[in-house]
PDB file of C-alpha atoms and ligand atoms in Angstrom:
ATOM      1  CA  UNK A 180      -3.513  15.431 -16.923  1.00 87.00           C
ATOM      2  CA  UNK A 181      -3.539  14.516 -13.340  1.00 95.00           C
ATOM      3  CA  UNK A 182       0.546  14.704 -11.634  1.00 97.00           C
ATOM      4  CA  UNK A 183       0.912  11.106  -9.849  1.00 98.00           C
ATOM      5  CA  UNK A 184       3.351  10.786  -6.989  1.00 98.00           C
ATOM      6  CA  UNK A 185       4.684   7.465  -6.777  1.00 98.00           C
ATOM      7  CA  UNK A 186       5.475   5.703  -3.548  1.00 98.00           C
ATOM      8  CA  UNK A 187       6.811   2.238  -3.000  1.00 97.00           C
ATOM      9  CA  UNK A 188       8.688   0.018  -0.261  1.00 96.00           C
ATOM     10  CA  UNK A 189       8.333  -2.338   2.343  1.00 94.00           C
ATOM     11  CA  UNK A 190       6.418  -2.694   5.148  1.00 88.00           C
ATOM     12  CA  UNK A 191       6.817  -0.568   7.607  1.00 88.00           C
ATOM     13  CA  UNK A 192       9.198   2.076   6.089  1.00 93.00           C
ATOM     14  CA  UNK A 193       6.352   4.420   6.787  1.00 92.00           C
ATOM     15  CA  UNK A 194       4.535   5.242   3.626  1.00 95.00           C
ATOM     16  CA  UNK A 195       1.355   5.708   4.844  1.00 94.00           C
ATOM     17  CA  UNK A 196       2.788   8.897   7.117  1.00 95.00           C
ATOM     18  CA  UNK A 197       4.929   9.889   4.479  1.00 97.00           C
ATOM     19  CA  UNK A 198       2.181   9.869   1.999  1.00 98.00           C
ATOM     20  CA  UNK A 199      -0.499  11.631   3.924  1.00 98.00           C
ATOM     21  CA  UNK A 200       1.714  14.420   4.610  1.00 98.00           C
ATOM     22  CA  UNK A 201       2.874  15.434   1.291  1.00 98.00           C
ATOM     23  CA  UNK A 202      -0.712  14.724  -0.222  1.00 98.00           C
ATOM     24  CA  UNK A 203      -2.007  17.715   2.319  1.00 98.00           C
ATOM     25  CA  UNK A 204       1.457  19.796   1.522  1.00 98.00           C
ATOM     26  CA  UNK A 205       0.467  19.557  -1.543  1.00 98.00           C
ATOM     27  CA  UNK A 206      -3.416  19.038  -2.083  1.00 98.00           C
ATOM     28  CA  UNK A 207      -3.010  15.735  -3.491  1.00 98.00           C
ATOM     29  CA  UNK A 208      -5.548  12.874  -2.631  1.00 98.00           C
ATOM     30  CA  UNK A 209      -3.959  10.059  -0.715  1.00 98.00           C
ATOM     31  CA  UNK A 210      -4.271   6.219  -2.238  1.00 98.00           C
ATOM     32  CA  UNK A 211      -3.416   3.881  -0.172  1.00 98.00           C
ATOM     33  CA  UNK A 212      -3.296   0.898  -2.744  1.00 98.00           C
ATOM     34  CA  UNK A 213      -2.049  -1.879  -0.016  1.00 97.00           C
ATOM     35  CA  UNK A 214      -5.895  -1.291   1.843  1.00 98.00           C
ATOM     36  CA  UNK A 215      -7.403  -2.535  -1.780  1.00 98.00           C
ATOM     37  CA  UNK A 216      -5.268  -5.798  -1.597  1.00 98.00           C
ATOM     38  CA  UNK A 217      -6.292  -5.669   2.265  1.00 97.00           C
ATOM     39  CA  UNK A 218     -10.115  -5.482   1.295  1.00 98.00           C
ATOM     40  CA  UNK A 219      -9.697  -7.902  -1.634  1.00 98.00           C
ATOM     41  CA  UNK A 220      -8.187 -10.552   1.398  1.00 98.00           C
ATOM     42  CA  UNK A 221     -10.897  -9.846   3.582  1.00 98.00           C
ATOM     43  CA  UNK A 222     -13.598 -10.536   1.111  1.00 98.00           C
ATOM     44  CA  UNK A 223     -12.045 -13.780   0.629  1.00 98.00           C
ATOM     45  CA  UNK A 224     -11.638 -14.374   3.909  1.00 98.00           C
ATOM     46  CA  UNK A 225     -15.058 -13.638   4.464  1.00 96.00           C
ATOM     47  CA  UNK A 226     -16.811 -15.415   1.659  1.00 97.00           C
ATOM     48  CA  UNK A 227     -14.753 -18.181   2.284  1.00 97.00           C
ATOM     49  CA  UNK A 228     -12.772 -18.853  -0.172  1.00 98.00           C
ATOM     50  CA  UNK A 229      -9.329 -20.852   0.368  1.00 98.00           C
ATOM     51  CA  UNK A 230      -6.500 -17.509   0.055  1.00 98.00           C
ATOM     52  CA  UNK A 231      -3.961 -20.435  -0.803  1.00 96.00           C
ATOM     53  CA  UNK A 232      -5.744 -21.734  -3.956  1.00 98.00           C
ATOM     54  CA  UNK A 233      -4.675 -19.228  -6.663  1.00 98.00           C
ATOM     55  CA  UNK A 234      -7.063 -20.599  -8.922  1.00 98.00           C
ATOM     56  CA  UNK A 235     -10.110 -20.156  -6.733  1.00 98.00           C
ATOM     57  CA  UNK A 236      -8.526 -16.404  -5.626  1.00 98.00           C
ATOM     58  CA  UNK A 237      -8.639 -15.505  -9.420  1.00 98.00           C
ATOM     59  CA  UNK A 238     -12.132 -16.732  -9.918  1.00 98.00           C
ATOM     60  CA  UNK A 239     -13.410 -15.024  -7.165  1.00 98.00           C
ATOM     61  CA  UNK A 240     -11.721 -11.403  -7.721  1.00 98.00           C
ATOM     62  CA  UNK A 241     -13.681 -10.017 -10.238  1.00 96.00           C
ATOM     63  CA  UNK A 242     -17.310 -10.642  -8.094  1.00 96.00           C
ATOM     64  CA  UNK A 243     -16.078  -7.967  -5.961  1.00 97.00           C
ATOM     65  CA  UNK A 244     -17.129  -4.803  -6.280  1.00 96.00           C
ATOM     66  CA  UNK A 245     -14.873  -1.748  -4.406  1.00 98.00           C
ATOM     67  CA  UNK A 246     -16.184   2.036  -4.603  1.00 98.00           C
ATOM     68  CA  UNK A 247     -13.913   4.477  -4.520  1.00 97.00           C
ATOM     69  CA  UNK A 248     -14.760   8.419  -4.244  1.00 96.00           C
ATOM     70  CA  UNK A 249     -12.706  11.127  -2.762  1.00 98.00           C
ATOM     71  CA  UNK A 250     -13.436  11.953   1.230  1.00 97.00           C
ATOM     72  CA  UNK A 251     -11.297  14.652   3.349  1.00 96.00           C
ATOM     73  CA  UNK A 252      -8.204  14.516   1.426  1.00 97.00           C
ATOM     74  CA  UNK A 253      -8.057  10.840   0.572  1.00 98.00           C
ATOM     75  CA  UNK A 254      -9.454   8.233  -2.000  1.00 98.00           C
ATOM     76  CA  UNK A 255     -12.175   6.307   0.487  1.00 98.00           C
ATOM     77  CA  UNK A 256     -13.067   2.519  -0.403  1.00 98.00           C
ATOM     78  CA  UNK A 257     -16.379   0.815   0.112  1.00 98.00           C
ATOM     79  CA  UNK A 258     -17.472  -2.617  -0.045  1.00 97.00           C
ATOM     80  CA  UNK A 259     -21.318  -2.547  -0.353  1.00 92.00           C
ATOM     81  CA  UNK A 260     -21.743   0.388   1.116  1.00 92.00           C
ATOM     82  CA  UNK A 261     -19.833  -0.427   4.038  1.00 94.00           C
ATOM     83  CA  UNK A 262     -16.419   1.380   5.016  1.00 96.00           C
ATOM     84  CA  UNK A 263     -14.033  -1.802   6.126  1.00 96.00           C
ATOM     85  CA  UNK A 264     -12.492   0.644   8.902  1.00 94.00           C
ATOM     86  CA  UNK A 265      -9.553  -1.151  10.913  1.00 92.00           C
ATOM     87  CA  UNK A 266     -10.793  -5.175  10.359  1.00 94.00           C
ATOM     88  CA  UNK A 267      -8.091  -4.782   7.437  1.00 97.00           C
ATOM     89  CA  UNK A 268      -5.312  -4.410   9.668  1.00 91.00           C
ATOM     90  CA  UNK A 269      -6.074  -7.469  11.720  1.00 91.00           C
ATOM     91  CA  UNK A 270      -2.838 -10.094  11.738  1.00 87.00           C
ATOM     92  CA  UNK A 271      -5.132 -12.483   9.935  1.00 92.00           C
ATOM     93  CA  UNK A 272      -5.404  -9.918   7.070  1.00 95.00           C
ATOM     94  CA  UNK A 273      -1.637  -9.665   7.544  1.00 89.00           C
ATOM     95  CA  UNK A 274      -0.960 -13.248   7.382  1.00 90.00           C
ATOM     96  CA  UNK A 275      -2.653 -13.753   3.779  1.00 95.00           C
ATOM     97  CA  UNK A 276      -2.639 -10.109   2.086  1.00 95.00           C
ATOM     98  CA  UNK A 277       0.780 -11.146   0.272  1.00 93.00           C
ATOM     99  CA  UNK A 278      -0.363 -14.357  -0.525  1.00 95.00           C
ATOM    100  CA  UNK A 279      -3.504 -12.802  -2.525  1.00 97.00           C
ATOM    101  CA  UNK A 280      -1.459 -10.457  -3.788  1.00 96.00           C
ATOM    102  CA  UNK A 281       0.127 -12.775  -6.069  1.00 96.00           C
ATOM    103  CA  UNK A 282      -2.528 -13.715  -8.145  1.00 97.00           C
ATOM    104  CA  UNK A 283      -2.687 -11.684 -11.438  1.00 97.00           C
ATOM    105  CA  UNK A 284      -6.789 -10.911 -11.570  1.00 98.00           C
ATOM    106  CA  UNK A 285      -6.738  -9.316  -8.237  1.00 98.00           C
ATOM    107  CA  UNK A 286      -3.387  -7.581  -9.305  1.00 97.00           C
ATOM    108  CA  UNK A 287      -5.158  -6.616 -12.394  1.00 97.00           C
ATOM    109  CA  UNK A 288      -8.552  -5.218 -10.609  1.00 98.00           C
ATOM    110  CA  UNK A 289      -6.435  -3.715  -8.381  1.00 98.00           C
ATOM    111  CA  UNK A 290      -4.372  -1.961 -11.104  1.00 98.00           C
ATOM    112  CA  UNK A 291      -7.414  -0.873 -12.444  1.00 98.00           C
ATOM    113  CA  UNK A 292      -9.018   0.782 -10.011  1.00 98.00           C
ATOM    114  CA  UNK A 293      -5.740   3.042  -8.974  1.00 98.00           C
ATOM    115  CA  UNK A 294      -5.349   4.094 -12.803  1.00 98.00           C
ATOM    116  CA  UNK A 295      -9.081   5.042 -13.188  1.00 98.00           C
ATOM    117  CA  UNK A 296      -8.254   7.412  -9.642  1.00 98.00           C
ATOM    118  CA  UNK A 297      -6.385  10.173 -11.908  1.00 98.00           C
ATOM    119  CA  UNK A 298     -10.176  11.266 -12.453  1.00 98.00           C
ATOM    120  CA  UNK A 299     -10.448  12.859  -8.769  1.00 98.00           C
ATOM    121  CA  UNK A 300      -7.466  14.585  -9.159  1.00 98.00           C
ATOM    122  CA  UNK A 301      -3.840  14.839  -8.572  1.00 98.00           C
ATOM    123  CA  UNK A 302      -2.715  12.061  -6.344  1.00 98.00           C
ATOM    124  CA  UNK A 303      -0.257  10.831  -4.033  1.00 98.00           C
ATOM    125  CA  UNK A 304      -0.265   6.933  -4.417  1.00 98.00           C
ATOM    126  CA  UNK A 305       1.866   3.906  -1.639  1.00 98.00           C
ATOM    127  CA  UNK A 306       2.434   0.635  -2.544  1.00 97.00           C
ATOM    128  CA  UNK A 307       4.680  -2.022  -3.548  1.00 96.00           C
ATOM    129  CA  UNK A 308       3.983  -1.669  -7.417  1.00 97.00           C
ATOM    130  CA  UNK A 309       2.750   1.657  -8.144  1.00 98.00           C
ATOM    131  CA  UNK A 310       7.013   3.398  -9.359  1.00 98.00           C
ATOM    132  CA  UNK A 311       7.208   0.060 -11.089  1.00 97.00           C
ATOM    133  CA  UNK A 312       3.960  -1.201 -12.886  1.00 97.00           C
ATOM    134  CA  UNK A 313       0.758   1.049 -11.939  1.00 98.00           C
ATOM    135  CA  UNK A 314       2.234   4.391 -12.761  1.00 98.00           C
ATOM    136  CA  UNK A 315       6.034   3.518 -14.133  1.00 97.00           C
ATOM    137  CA  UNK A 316       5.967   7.190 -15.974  1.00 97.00           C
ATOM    138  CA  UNK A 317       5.680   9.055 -12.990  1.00 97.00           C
ATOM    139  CA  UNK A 318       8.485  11.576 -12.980  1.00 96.00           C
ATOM    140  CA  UNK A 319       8.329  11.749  -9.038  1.00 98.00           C
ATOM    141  CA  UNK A 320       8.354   8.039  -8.104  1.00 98.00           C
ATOM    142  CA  UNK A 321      10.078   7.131  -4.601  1.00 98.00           C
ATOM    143  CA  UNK A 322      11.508   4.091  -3.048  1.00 98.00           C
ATOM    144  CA  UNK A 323      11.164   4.248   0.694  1.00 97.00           C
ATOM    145  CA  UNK A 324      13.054   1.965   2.800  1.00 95.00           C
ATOM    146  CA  UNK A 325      14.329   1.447   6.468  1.00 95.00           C
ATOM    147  CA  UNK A 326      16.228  -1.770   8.311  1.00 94.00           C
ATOM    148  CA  UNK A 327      13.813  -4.389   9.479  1.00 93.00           C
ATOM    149  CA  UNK A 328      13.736  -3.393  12.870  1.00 92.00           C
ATOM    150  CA  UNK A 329      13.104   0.380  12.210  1.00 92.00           C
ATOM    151  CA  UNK A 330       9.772  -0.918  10.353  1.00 94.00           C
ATOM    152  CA  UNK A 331       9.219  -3.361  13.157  1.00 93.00           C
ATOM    153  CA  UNK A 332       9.117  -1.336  15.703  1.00 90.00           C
ATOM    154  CA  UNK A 333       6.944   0.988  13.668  1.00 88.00           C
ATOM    155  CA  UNK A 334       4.333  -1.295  12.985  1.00 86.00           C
ATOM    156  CA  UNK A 335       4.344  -2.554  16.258  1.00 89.00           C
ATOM    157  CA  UNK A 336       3.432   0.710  18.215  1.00 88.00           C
ATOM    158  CA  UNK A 337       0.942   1.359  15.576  1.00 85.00           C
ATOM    159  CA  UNK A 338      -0.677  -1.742  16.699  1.00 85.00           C
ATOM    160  CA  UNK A 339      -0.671  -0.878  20.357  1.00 87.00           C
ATOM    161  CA  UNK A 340      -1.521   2.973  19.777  1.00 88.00           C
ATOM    162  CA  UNK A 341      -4.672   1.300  17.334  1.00 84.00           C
ATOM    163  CA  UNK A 342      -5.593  -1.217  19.848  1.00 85.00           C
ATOM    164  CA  UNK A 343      -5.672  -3.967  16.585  1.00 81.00           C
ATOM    165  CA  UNK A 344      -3.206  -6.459  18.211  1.00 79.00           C
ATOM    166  CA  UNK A 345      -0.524  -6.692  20.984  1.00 82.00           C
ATOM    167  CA  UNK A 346       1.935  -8.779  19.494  1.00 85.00           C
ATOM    168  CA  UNK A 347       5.817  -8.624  20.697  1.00 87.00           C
ATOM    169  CA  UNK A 348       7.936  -6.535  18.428  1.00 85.00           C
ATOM    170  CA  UNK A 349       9.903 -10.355  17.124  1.00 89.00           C
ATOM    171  CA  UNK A 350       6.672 -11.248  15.772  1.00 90.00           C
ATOM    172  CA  UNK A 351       5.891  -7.956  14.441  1.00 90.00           C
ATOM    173  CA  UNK A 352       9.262  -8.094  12.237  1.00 92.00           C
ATOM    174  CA  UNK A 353       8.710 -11.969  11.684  1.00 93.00           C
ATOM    175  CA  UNK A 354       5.157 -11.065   9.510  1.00 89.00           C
ATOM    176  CA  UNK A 355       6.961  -8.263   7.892  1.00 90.00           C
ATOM    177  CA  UNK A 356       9.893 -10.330   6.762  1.00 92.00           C
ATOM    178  CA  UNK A 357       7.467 -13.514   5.855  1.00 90.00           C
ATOM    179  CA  UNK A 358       5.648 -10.321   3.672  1.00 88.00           C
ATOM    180  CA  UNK A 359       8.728  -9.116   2.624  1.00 90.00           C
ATOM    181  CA  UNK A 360      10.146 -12.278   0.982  1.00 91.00           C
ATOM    182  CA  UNK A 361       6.613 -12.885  -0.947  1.00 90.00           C
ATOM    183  CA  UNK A 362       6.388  -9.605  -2.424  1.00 90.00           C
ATOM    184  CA  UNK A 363       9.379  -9.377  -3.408  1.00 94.00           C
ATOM    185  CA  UNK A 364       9.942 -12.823  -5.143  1.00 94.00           C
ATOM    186  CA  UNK A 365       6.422 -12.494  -6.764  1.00 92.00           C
ATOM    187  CA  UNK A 366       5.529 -13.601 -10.678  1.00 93.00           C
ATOM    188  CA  UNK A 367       3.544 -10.371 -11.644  1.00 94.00           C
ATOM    189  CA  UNK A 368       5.012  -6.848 -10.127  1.00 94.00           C
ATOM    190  CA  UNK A 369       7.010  -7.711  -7.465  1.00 94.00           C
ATOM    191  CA  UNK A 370       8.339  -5.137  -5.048  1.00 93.00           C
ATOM    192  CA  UNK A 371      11.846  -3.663  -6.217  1.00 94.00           C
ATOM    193  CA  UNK A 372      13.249  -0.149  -6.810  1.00 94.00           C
ATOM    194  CA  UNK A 373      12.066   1.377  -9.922  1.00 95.00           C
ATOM    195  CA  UNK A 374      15.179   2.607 -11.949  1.00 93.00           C
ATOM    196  CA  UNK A 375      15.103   6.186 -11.938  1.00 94.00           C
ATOM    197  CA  UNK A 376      13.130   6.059  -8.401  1.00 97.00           C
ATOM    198  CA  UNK A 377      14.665   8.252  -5.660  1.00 97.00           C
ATOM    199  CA  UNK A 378      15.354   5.930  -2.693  1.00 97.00           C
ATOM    200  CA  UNK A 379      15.465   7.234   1.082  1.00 97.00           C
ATOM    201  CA  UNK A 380      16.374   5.197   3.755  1.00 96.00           C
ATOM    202  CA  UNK A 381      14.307   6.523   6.490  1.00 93.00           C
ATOM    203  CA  UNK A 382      15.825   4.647   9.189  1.00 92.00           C
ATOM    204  CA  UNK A 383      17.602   7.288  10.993  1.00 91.00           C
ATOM    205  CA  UNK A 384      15.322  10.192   9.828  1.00 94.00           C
ATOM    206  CA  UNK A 385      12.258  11.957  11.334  1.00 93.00           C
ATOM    207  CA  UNK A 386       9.152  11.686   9.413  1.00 95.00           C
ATOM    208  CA  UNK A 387       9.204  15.723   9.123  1.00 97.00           C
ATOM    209  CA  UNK A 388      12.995  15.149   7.244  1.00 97.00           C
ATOM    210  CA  UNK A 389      11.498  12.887   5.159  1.00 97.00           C
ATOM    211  CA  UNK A 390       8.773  14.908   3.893  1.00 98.00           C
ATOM    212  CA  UNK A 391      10.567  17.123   3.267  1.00 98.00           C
ATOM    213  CA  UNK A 392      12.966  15.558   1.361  1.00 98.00           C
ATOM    214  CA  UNK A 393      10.040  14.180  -0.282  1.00 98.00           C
ATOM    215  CA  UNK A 394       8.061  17.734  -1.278  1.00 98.00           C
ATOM    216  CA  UNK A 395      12.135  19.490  -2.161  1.00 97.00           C
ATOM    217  CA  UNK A 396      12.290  16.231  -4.940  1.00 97.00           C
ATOM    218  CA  UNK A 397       8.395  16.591  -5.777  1.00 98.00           C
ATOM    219  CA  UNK A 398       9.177  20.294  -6.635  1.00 97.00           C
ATOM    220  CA  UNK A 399      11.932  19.470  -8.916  1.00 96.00           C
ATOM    221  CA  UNK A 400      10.498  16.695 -10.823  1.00 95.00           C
ATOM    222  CA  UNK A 401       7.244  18.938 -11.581  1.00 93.00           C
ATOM    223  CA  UNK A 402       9.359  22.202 -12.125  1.00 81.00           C
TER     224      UNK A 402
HETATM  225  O1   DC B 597       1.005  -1.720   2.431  1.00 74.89           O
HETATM  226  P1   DC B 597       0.224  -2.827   3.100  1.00 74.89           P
HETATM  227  O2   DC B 597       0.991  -3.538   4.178  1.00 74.89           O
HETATM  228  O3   DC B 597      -1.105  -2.361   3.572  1.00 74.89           O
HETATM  229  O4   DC B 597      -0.028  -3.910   1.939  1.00 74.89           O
HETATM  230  C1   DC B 597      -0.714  -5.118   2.182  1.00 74.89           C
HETATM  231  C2   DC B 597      -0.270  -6.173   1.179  1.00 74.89           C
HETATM  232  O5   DC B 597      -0.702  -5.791  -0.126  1.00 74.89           O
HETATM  233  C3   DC B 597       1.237  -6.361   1.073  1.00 74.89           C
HETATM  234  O6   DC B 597       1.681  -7.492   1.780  1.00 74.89           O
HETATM  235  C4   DC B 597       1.499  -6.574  -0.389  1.00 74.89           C
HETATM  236  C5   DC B 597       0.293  -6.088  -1.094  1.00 74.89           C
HETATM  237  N1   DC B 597       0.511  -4.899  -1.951  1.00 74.89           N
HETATM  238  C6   DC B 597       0.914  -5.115  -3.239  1.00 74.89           C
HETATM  239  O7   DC B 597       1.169  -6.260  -3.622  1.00 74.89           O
HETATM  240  N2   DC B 597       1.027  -4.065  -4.104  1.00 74.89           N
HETATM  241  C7   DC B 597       0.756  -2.817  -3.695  1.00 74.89           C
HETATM  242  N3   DC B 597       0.858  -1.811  -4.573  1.00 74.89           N
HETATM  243  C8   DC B 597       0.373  -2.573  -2.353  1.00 74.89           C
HETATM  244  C9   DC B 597       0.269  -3.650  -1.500  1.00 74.89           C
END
């Protein structure tokens, strides 16, 4: 059986560097489970379809199709044969990614798709839902937090260093809160802290002391 490490927080609280690090530590693939809600938004974005209409969301998730297949390290995703590459980070993507999130069919697709990963291997999986609903019997499931302007300012340079957007860092942390306050007040799987999860408040630690408090729990809960 393939050993899942569970991630979860909020934007911003850096997962994604978090993840990627301990998945290489450890030679676990990386799944970044937010950039399959990202690619379901942009689909609908693209085909358009109205990302406010639940109804029309829900009819339109299962038409599209998402490869997945391991690629240096990390689970890659493909939407007819084309990588989606940065486009998924855009602020527009931002601005309706929660929103889509909501609906249960692309929750359940999405669900889906990060079960059916244990195939490739042993994995290291981030989200909002994955310590909670995806993979709830993880023994090494983490809640990663930091205060809103830790994650702000995060996000923000990540921006500027990607070139996606130059947005000031008060409009960085007003999408993140706006993105906060949906996910976590959602129907179906809503962000929270799994009982049993580890939490870290990485708000005042480097990303090397978080890994490593990370891999020290990681080796405990696997023996
Ligand atoms: O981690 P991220 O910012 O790339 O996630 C984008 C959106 O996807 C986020 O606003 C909420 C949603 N999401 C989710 O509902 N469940 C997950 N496991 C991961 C992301």
């Amino acid at each position: 059986m393939a050993k899942v490490i569970a991630i979860d927080g909020p934007s911003g609280a850096g997962k994604s560097s978090v993840s990627k690090l301990v998945g290489k530590a450890l030679g676990f693939l990386h799944v970044d489970s937010g950039a399959l809600y990202r690619i379901m938004t942009w689909q609908v974005l693209v085909k358009n379809v109205n990302p406010e209409d639940p109804e029309a969301v829900a009819a339109f998730a299962p038409t599209v199709t998402i490869e997945c297949r391991p690629e240096n390290g990390a689970i890659a995703y493909y939407v007819d044969g084309e990588a989606p590459g940065e486009r998924i980070r855009l602020p527009e993507i931002n601005a309706h990614a929660s929103q889509v999130a909501t609906v249960k069919a692309v929750r359940d697709k999405v669900t889906d798709l990060l079960r059916g990963m244990t195939q490739y291997g042993d994995l290291v999986v981030e989200g909002r839902d994955i310590t909670t609903a995806v993979f709830p019997d993880s023994p090494a499931r983490f809640y990663l937090t930091a205060s809103a302007e830790a994650r702000a300012r995060r996000r923000q340079k990540e921006e500027v260093e990607k070139g996606i957007a130059n947005q000031t860092a008060e409009a960085v942390k007003a999408s993140l809160l706006a993105r906060d306050a949906i996910d976590s007040t959602r129907k179906y799987a809503p962000l929270r802290k799994a009982d049993g999860a580890i939490e870290i408040d990485s708000s005042d630690l480097t990303l090397d002391e978080v890994v490593a408090l990370v891999l020290e729990k990681v080796h405990e809960a696997f023996g």
